[in-house]
mmCIF file of C-alpha atoms in Angstrom:
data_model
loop_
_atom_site.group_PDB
_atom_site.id
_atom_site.type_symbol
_atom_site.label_atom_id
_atom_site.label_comp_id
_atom_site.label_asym_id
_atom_site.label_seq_id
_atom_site.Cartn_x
_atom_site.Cartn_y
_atom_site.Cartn_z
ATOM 1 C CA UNK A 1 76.135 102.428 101.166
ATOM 2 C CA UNK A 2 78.693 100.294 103.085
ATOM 3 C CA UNK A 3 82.523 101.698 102.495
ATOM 4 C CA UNK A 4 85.207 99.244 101.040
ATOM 5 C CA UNK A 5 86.598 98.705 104.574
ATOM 6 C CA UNK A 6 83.123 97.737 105.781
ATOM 7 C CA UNK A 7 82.748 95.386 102.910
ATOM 8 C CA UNK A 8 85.894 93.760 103.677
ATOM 9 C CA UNK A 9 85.147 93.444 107.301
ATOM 10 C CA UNK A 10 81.790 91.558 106.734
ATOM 11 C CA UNK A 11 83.049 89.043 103.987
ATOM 12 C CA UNK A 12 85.751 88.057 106.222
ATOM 13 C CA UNK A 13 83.506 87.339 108.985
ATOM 14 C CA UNK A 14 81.367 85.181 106.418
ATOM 15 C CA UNK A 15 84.417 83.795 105.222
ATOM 16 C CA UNK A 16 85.343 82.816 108.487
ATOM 17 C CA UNK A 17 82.724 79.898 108.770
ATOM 18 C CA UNK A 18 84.351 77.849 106.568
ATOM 19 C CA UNK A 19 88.048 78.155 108.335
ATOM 20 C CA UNK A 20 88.159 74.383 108.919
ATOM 21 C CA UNK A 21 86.829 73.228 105.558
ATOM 22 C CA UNK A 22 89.668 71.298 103.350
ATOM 23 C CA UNK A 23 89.517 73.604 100.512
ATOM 24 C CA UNK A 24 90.687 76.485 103.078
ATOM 25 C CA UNK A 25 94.609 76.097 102.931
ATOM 26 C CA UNK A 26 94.128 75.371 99.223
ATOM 27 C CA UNK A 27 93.067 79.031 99.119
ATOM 28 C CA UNK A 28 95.323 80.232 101.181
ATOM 29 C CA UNK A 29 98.242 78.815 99.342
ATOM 30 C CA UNK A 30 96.759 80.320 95.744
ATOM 31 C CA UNK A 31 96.503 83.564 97.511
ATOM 32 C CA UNK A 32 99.968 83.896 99.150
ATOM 33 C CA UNK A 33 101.396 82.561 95.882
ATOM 34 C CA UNK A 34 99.108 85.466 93.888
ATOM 35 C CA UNK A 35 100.452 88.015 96.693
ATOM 36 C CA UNK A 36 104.206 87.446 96.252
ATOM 37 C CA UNK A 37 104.262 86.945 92.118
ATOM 38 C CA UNK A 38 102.623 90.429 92.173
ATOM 39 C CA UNK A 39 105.305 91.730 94.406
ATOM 40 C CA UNK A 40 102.795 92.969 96.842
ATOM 41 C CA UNK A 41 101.858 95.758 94.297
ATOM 42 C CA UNK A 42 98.067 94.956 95.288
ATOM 43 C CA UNK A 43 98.689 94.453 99.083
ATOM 44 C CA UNK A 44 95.335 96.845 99.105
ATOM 45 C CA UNK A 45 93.479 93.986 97.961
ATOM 46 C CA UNK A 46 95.404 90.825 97.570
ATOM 47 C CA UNK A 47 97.402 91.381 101.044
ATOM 48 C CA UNK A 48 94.105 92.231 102.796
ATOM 49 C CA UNK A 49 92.637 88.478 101.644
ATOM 50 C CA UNK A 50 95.887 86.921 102.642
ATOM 51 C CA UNK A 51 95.522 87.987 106.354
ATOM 52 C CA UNK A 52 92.374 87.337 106.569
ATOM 53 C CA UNK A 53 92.841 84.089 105.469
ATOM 54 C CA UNK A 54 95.484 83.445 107.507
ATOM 55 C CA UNK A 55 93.656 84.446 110.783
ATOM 56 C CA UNK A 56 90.844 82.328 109.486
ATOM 57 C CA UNK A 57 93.300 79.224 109.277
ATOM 58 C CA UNK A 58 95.099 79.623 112.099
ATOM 59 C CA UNK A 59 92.347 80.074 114.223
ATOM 60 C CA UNK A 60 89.629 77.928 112.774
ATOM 61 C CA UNK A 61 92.084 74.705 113.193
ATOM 62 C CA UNK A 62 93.654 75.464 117.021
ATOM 63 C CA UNK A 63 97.071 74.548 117.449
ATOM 64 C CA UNK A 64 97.182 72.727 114.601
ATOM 65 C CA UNK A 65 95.860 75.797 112.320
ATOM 66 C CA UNK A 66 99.063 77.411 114.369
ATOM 67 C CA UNK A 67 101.107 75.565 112.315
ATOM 68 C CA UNK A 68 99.017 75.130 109.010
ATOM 69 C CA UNK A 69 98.663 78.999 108.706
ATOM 70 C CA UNK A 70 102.170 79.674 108.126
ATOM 71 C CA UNK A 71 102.756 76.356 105.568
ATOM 72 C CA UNK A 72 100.201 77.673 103.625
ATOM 73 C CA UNK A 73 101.670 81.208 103.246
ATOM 74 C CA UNK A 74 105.457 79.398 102.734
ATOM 75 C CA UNK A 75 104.176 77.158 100.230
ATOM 76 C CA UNK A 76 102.755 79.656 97.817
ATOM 77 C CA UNK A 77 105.398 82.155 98.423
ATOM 78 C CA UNK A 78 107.718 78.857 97.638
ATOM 79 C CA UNK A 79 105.810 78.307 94.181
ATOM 80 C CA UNK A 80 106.701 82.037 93.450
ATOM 81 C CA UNK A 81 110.097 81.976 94.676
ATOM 82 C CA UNK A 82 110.707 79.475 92.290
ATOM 83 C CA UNK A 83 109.478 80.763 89.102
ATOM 84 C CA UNK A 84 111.514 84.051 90.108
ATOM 85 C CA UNK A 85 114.496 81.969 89.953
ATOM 86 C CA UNK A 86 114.052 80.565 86.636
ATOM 87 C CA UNK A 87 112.951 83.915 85.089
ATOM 88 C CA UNK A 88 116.180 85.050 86.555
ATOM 89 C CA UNK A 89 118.358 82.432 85.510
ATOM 90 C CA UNK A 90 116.502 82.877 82.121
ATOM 91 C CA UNK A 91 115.182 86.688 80.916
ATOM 92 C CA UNK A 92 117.733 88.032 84.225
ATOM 93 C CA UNK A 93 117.068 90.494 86.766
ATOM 94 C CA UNK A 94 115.693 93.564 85.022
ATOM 95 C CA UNK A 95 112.614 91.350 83.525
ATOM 96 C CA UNK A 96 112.324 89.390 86.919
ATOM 97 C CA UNK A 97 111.944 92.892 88.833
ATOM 98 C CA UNK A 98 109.869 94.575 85.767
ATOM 99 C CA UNK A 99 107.578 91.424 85.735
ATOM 100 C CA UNK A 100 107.001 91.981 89.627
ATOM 101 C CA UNK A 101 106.660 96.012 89.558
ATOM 102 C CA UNK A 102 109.637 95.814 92.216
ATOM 103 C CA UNK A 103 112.074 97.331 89.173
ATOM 104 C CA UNK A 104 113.278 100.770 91.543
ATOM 105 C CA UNK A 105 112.895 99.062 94.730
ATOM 106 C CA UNK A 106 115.170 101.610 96.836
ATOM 107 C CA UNK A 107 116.127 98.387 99.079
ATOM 108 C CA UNK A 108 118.085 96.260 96.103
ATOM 109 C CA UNK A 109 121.261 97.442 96.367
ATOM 110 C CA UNK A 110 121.316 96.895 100.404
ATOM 111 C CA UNK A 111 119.913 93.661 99.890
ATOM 112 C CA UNK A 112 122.529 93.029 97.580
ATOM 113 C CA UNK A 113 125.358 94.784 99.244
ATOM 114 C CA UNK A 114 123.986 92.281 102.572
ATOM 115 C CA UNK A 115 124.490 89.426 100.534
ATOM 116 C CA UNK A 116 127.301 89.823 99.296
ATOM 117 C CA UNK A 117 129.082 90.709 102.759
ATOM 118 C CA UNK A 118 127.069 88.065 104.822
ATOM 119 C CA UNK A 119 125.422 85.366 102.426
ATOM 120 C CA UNK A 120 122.975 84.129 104.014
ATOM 121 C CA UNK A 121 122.540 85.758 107.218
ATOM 122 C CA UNK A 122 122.227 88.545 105.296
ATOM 123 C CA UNK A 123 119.034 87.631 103.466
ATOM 124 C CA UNK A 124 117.868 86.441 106.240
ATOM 125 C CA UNK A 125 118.481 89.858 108.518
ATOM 126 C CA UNK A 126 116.896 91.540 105.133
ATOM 127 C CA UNK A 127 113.937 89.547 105.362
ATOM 128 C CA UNK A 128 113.056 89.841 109.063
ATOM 129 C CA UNK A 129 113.869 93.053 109.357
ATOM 130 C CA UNK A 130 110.641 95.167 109.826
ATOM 131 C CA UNK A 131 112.559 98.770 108.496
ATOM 132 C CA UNK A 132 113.116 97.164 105.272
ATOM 133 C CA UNK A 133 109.900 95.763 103.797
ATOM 134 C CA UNK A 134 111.929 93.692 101.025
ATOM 135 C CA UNK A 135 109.530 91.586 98.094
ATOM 136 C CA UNK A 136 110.698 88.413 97.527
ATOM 137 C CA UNK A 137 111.388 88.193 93.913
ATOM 138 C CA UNK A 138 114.169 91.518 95.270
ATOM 139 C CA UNK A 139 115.604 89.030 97.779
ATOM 140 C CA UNK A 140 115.579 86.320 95.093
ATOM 141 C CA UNK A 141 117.935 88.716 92.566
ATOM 142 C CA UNK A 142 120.052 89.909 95.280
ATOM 143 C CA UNK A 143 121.033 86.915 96.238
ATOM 144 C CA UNK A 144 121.415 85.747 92.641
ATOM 145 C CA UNK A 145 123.302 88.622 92.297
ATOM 146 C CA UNK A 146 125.521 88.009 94.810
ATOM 147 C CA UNK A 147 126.583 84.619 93.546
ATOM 148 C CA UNK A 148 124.980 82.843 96.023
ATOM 149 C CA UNK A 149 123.575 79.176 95.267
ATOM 150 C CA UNK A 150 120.325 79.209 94.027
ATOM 151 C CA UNK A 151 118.937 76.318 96.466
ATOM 152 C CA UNK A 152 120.853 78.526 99.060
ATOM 153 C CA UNK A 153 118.480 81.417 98.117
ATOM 154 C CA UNK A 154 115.593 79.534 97.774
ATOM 155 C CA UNK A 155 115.867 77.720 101.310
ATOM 156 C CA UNK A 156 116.986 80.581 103.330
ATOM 157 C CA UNK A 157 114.282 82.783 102.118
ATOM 158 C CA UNK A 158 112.128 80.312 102.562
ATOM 159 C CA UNK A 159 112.997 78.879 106.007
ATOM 160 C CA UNK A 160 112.937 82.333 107.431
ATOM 161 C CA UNK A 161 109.443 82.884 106.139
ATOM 162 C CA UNK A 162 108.102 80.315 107.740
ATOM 163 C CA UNK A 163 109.608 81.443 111.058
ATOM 164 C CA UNK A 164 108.035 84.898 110.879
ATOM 165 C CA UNK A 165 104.906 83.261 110.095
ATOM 166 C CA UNK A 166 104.884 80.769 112.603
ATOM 167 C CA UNK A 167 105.668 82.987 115.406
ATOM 168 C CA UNK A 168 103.254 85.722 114.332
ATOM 169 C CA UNK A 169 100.665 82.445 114.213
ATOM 170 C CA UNK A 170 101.714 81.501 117.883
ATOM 171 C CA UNK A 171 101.276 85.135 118.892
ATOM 172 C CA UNK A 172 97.692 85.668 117.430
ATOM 173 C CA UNK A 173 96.896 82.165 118.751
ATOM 174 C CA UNK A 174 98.100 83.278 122.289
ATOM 175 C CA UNK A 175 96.642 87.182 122.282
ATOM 176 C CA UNK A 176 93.175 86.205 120.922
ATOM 177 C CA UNK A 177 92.815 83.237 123.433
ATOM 178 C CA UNK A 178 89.005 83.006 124.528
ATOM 179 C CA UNK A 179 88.070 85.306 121.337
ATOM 180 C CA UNK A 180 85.842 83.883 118.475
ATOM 181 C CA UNK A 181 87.437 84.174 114.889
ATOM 182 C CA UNK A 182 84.894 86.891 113.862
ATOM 183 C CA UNK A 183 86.027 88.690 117.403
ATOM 184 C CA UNK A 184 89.214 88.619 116.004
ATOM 185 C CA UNK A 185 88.711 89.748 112.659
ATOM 186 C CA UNK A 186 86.799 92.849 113.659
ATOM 187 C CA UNK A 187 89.497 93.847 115.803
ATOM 188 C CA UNK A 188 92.409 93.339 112.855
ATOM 189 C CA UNK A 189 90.220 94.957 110.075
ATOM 190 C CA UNK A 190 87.952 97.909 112.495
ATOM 191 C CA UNK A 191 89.667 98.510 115.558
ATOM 192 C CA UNK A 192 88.399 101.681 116.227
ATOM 193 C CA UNK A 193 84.778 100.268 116.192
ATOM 194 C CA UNK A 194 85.683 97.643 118.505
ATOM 195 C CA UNK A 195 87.389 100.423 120.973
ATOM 196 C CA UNK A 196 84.440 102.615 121.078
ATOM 197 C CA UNK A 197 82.276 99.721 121.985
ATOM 198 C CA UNK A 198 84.642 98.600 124.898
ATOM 199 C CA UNK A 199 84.563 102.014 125.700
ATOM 200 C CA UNK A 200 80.498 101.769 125.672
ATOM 201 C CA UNK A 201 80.774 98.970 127.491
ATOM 202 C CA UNK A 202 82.741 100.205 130.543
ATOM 203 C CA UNK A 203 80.453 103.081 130.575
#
């Protein structure tokens, strides 16, 4: 019986076939949006569609999936980001970060204390920070918190996003250059499958 990983491997290959059909970024965009209203709580799951879907996209389309990729992911995570602010603005921060399961995120009061010092630089330096893996809807009441504008929250977050994204997109587009999509795949989701048969193969 296949494991979970295994599973997950060969759907995203078949999933891959349809990487340039219209409905595609439609997915994507439901997914991302999904991903960041849950506050990444089922990145076991949820997360593991998302980048799969995002490789599909990206490379299914060429340079033009380059860019695609990353609007999907921005535009659901913009959907989200707005709802968070309303919730805020309406039930405050304890229900937005009880709604989103990010209630004792041990990163809120740096977010907020980065904020508060920096405005937006700091959300942004928050955000793109790889030591502090910050959910959105925390970013969203830290810089509510702070006092910042909410349009100033929404398009900072939001702007630097899409920057991660795209140059993550422009980096998988670059590294997996004369690869196939379900070459790619294999490698993100098994690479130690695709190392021993290299390894076969030099032999």
């Amino acid at each position: 019986m296949p494991s979970y990983k295994e599973e997950v491997v060969e759907w995203a290959i078949s999933a891959s076939r349809y990487g340039v059909k219209w409905w595609m970024p439609i997915l994507l965009i439901g997914v991302s949006m999904l991903n960041t209203l849950t506050g990444g709580v089922f990145i076991w799951c949820v997360g593991i569609v998302q980048a799969v879907l995002f490789t599909v996209v990206g490379m299914s389309n060429g340079k033009v999936g380059v860019i695609v990729a990353p609007l999907c992911l921005t535009a659901g995570a913009s959907i989200a980001a707005i709802m968070y602010i309303q919730v805020m603005k309406t039930s405050g921060a304890d229900a937005l970060l009880e709604r989103t399961g990010a209630k004792d995120s041990k990163f809120l009061a740096q977010a907020q204390e980065w904020a508060k010092s920096w405005g937006a630089l700091g959300l942004i330096f928050i955000q793109v920070n790889p030591l502090t893996p910050v959910p959105t809807a925390v970013l969203v009441v830290a810089g509510m918190l702070a006092k910042m504008d909410e349009v100033t929250v929404f398009s900072v977050l939001m702007a630097g996003k899409f920057l991660m994204l795209l140059l993550n997109s422009v980096a998988v587009y670059y590294v997996s250059e004369g690869q196939t999509v379900e070459e790619c795949l294999r490698k993100l989701l098994k690479p130690e499958a695709e190392a021993q048969a290299e390894e076969k193969k030099d032999d």
